[in-house]
């Protein structure tokens, strides 16, 4: 089982719908009453199950590394599609002794679009449960029992499997605690008439979940910011399933820290922050990237003046049409500053050479484009001055951990909420809004960069936040204590 060769678990077909009987609410087990695996002389072994998206695989891989440091072995389960990408992007060797990469099918045909989150959600629910059961059983038969299961909350329904197979169940939430609290408040939102039974906002208005929490636009509820109406309904129903299944979980940990979301942690004490996770910073340990990192940008950054570089990166989903892509290129050029721009192979819908005519030649030397960067290392580099970001939660945490200023350009899902945290609550960034034609124009990019970089008050706030973030994960810090409590509990075995 613990060979280094990544394994596949693809020989199982599941024709059965999952979750038809998800009605029992399981009361949290009393951790201290359980037998200790340490007493039994068996190493803790966690099955880690991310939702199949880049922003979920990366933080769960980092959590796996943390668990390995605490004596765990890990079976890390990707979908076959993502497993192949992760393995292809690995640029290092021989450091995976305690993390076994395995894969299960995602229920979609080879050529189907994995960015269609409605189809993906349906495929996973249909295919994964039996495959996971088989994986857990086979591991046991091989004398290598899996002892606990750490499931991405976005597929919390999989916790039913942990319960069925007698594994200690825990959930990991890779976004803001505020977002999870919002999802868990759906019954209340429905009863108050803020949303209808299908999750559609009954009217567009600003809305606050509780005192001190960031204002949200009802049009930006996450389930309404993903795909078409059909996708939105599928995602909404999956959230309802997850809300029920999360009750099984003994822990719900998240990649955040106390001070940045204090009101929500006070009102939802079961959500435990263990962040910020320092994703992608461990030498010779894989971060779980889907694309190979272009590390040549690090030596380029070494040559740039202190705090001068605009780092522009829009995560793994954002897509620009040709017009917006070109306007962005011209905006970066117009700043007159050095910039590092992540141009993912699928960042634009435009075919062929999408750059404005002559752009590459004009910015040569000053502008650097890469297909995928070692982002966290980039953000930690002293020459980076600001982060032009889509505000994915991982990017947000990575920026905060490094005290960088944000220029916010959200694309979908929870990114509008994250923008609100950055600009309205923590006050470490500015919004980059489109004009009446729906385009963010080059002149606006230039002027907002100037405004941002000239704001000394904002910079001091960002540096304070960076200190607070690091205090949390240092020995004795609040997140570090939460992680230790989680680890201790996961090390104990369920009663057989
Ligand atoms: N990332 C990276 N290199 C890049 C762009 C992104 O390593 O060039 C990483 C980034 O550090 C983050 C993740 O990909 O950990 C993206 O997650 P996020 O939540 O920010 O956005 P999403 O991709 O989910 O929209």
JSON list of C-alpha atoms and ligand atoms in Angstrom, two decimals, residues 53-56 58-59 174-175 255 279-280 287-294 311-318 341-344 370-379 387 389-398 411-415 418, ligand 1:
[
{"chain": "A", "resi": 53, "resn": "UNK", "atom": "CA", "xyz": [-10.72, 21.67, -7.60]},
{"chain": "A", "resi": 54, "resn": "UNK", "atom": "CA", "xyz": [-7.32, 23.33, -7.31]},
{"chain": "A", "resi": 55, "resn": "UNK", "atom": "CA", "xyz": [-8.33, 25.63, -4.45]},
{"chain": "A", "resi": 56, "resn": "UNK", "atom": "CA", "xyz": [-9.38, 22.57, -2.42]},
{"chain": "A", "resi": 58, "resn": "UNK", "atom": "CA", "xyz": [-3.80, 22.63, -2.30]},
{"chain": "A", "resi": 59, "resn": "UNK", "atom": "CA", "xyz": [-4.95, 23.42, 1.28]},
{"chain": "A", "resi": 174, "resn": "UNK", "atom": "CA", "xyz": [-11.21, 25.65, 2.62]},
{"chain": "A", "resi": 175, "resn": "UNK", "atom": "CA", "xyz": [-13.01, 29.02, 2.51]},
{"chain": "A", "resi": 255, "resn": "UNK", "atom": "CA", "xyz": [-8.16, 27.74, 6.84]},
{"chain": "A", "resi": 279, "resn": "UNK", "atom": "CA", "xyz": [0.48, 26.24, 1.35]},
{"chain": "A", "resi": 280, "resn": "UNK", "atom": "CA", "xyz": [3.25, 25.54, -1.12]},
{"chain": "A", "resi": 287, "resn": "UNK", "atom": "CA", "xyz": [1.78, 21.39, -2.96]},
{"chain": "A", "resi": 288, "resn": "UNK", "atom": "CA", "xyz": [-0.74, 19.55, -5.15]},
{"chain": "A", "resi": 289, "resn": "UNK", "atom": "CA", "xyz": [-0.59, 21.83, -8.18]},
{"chain": "A", "resi": 290, "resn": "UNK", "atom": "CA", "xyz": [-2.57, 20.96, -11.33]},
{"chain": "A", "resi": 291, "resn": "UNK", "atom": "CA", "xyz": [-0.08, 22.78, -13.54]},
{"chain": "A", "resi": 292, "resn": "UNK", "atom": "CA", "xyz": [3.74, 22.62, -13.31]},
{"chain": "A", "resi": 293, "resn": "UNK", "atom": "CA", "xyz": [5.11, 25.67, -11.53]},
{"chain": "A", "resi": 294, "resn": "UNK", "atom": "CA", "xyz": [7.36, 27.95, -13.53]},
{"chain": "A", "resi": 311, "resn": "UNK", "atom": "CA", "xyz": [1.61, 40.23, -9.08]},
{"chain": "A", "resi": 312, "resn": "UNK", "atom": "CA", "xyz": [-1.51, 39.46, -11.15]},
{"chain": "A", "resi": 313, "resn": "UNK", "atom": "CA", "xyz": [-3.08, 36.05, -10.71]},
{"chain": "A", "resi": 314, "resn": "UNK", "atom": "CA", "xyz": [-6.66, 34.89, -10.98]},
{"chain": "A", "resi": 315, "resn": "UNK", "atom": "CA", "xyz": [-6.66, 31.36, -9.60]},
{"chain": "A", "resi": 316, "resn": "UNK", "atom": "CA", "xyz": [-7.70, 28.24, -11.42]},
{"chain": "A", "resi": 317, "resn": "UNK", "atom": "CA", "xyz": [-11.19, 29.07, -12.75]},
{"chain": "A", "resi": 318, "resn": "UNK", "atom": "CA", "xyz": [-11.23, 32.67, -13.98]},
{"chain": "A", "resi": 341, "resn": "UNK", "atom": "CA", "xyz": [1.22, 37.91, -14.61]},
{"chain": "A", "resi": 342, "resn": "UNK", "atom": "CA", "xyz": [-0.04, 34.31, -14.40]},
{"chain": "A", "resi": 343, "resn": "UNK", "atom": "CA", "xyz": [-1.52, 33.54, -17.80]},
{"chain": "A", "resi": 344, "resn": "UNK", "atom": "CA", "xyz": [-2.93, 30.05, -17.33]},
{"chain": "A", "resi": 370, "resn": "UNK", "atom": "CA", "xyz": [4.10, 32.54, -16.62]},
{"chain": "A", "resi": 371, "resn": "UNK", "atom": "CA", "xyz": [1.55, 29.75, -17.08]},
{"chain": "A", "resi": 372, "resn": "UNK", "atom": "CA", "xyz": [1.53, 28.89, -13.34]},
{"chain": "A", "resi": 373, "resn": "UNK", "atom": "CA", "xyz": [3.63, 30.34, -10.56]},
{"chain": "A", "resi": 374, "resn": "UNK", "atom": "CA", "xyz": [4.80, 29.08, -7.16]},
{"chain": "A", "resi": 375, "resn": "UNK", "atom": "CA", "xyz": [2.28, 31.62, -5.87]},
{"chain": "A", "resi": 376, "resn": "UNK", "atom": "CA", "xyz": [2.88, 31.51, -2.16]},
{"chain": "A", "resi": 377, "resn": "UNK", "atom": "CA", "xyz": [6.62, 31.87, -2.67]},
{"chain": "A", "resi": 378, "resn": "UNK", "atom": "CA", "xyz": [5.96, 34.76, -5.04]},
{"chain": "A", "resi": 379, "resn": "UNK", "atom": "CA", "xyz": [3.77, 36.54, -2.49]},
{"chain": "A", "resi": 387, "resn": "UNK", "atom": "CA", "xyz": [-1.60, 41.53, -5.62]},
{"chain": "A", "resi": 389, "resn": "UNK", "atom": "CA", "xyz": [-6.31, 39.03, -7.44]},
{"chain": "A", "resi": 390, "resn": "UNK", "atom": "CA", "xyz": [-9.60, 37.30, -8.10]},
{"chain": "A", "resi": 391, "resn": "UNK", "atom": "CA", "xyz": [-9.88, 36.93, -4.29]},
{"chain": "A", "resi": 392, "resn": "UNK", "atom": "CA", "xyz": [-10.11, 33.15, -4.06]},
{"chain": "A", "resi": 393, "resn": "UNK", "atom": "CA", "xyz": [-9.89, 32.28, -0.36]},
{"chain": "A", "resi": 394, "resn": "UNK", "atom": "CA", "xyz": [-6.48, 30.58, -0.66]},
{"chain": "A", "resi": 395, "resn": "UNK", "atom": "CA", "xyz": [-5.08, 33.56, -2.51]},
{"chain": "A", "resi": 396, "resn": "UNK", "atom": "CA", "xyz": [-6.61, 35.81, 0.11]},
{"chain": "A", "resi": 397, "resn": "UNK", "atom": "CA", "xyz": [-4.98, 33.87, 2.97]},
{"chain": "A", "resi": 398, "resn": "UNK", "atom": "CA", "xyz": [-1.66, 33.73, 1.13]},
{"chain": "A", "resi": 411, "resn": "UNK", "atom": "CA", "xyz": [-14.86, 36.34, -10.73]},
{"chain": "A", "resi": 412, "resn": "UNK", "atom": "CA", "xyz": [-17.39, 34.00, -9.11]},
{"chain": "A", "resi": 413, "resn": "UNK", "atom": "CA", "xyz": [-18.53, 31.97, -6.08]},
{"chain": "A", "resi": 414, "resn": "UNK", "atom": "CA", "xyz": [-17.35, 33.34, -2.71]},
{"chain": "A", "resi": 415, "resn": "UNK", "atom": "CA", "xyz": [-14.89, 35.79, -4.24]},
{"chain": "A", "resi": 418, "resn": "UNK", "atom": "CA", "xyz": [-13.79, 37.73, 0.17]},
{"chain": "B", "resi": 1, "resn": "LIG", "atom": "N1", "xyz": [-1.85, 29.19, -7.42]},
{"chain": "B", "resi": 1, "resn": "LIG", "atom": "C1", "xyz": [-0.55, 28.88, -7.68]},
{"chain": "B", "resi": 1, "resn": "LIG", "atom": "N2", "xyz": [0.02, 29.41, -8.81]},
{"chain": "B", "resi": 1, "resn": "LIG", "atom": "C2", "xyz": [-0.65, 30.23, -9.65]},
{"chain": "B", "resi": 1, "resn": "LIG", "atom": "C3", "xyz": [-1.98, 30.55, -9.35]},
{"chain": "B", "resi": 1, "resn": "LIG", "atom": "C4", "xyz": [-2.56, 30.02, -8.21]},
{"chain": "B", "resi": 1, "resn": "LIG", "atom": "O1", "xyz": [0.11, 28.15, -6.94]},
{"chain": "B", "resi": 1, "resn": "LIG", "atom": "O2", "xyz": [-0.06, 30.65, -10.63]},
{"chain": "B", "resi": 1, "resn": "LIG", "atom": "C5", "xyz": [-2.47, 28.60, -6.21]},
{"chain": "B", "resi": 1, "resn": "LIG", "atom": "C6", "xyz": [-2.71, 29.64, -5.17]},
{"chain": "B", "resi": 1, "resn": "LIG", "atom": "O3", "xyz": [-1.53, 29.84, -4.43]},
{"chain": "B", "resi": 1, "resn": "LIG", "atom": "C7", "xyz": [-3.87, 29.06, -4.39]},
{"chain": "B", "resi": 1, "resn": "LIG", "atom": "C8", "xyz": [-4.62, 28.24, -5.42]},
{"chain": "B", "resi": 1, "resn": "LIG", "atom": "O4", "xyz": [-3.74, 28.07, -6.53]},
{"chain": "B", "resi": 1, "resn": "LIG", "atom": "O5", "xyz": [-3.36, 28.22, -3.38]},
{"chain": "B", "resi": 1, "resn": "LIG", "atom": "C9", "xyz": [-5.87, 28.92, -5.95]},
{"chain": "B", "resi": 1, "resn": "LIG", "atom": "O6", "xyz": [-6.85, 28.90, -4.97]},
{"chain": "B", "resi": 1, "resn": "LIG", "atom": "P1", "xyz": [-7.82, 30.13, -4.75]},
{"chain": "B", "resi": 1, "resn": "LIG", "atom": "O7", "xyz": [-8.74, 29.76, -3.64]},
{"chain": "B", "resi": 1, "resn": "LIG", "atom": "O8", "xyz": [-7.07, 31.38, -4.56]},
{"chain": "B", "resi": 1, "resn": "LIG", "atom": "O9", "xyz": [-8.61, 30.28, -6.12]},
{"chain": "B", "resi": 1, "resn": "LIG", "atom": "P2", "xyz": [-9.43, 29.26, -7.05]},
{"chain": "B", "resi": 1, "resn": "LIG", "atom": "O10", "xyz": [-8.45, 28.62, -7.96]},
{"chain": "B", "resi": 1, "resn": "LIG", "atom": "O11", "xyz": [-10.11, 28.29, -6.14]},
{"chain": "B", "resi": 1, "resn": "LIG", "atom": "O12", "xyz": [-10.36, 30.15, -7.79]}
]
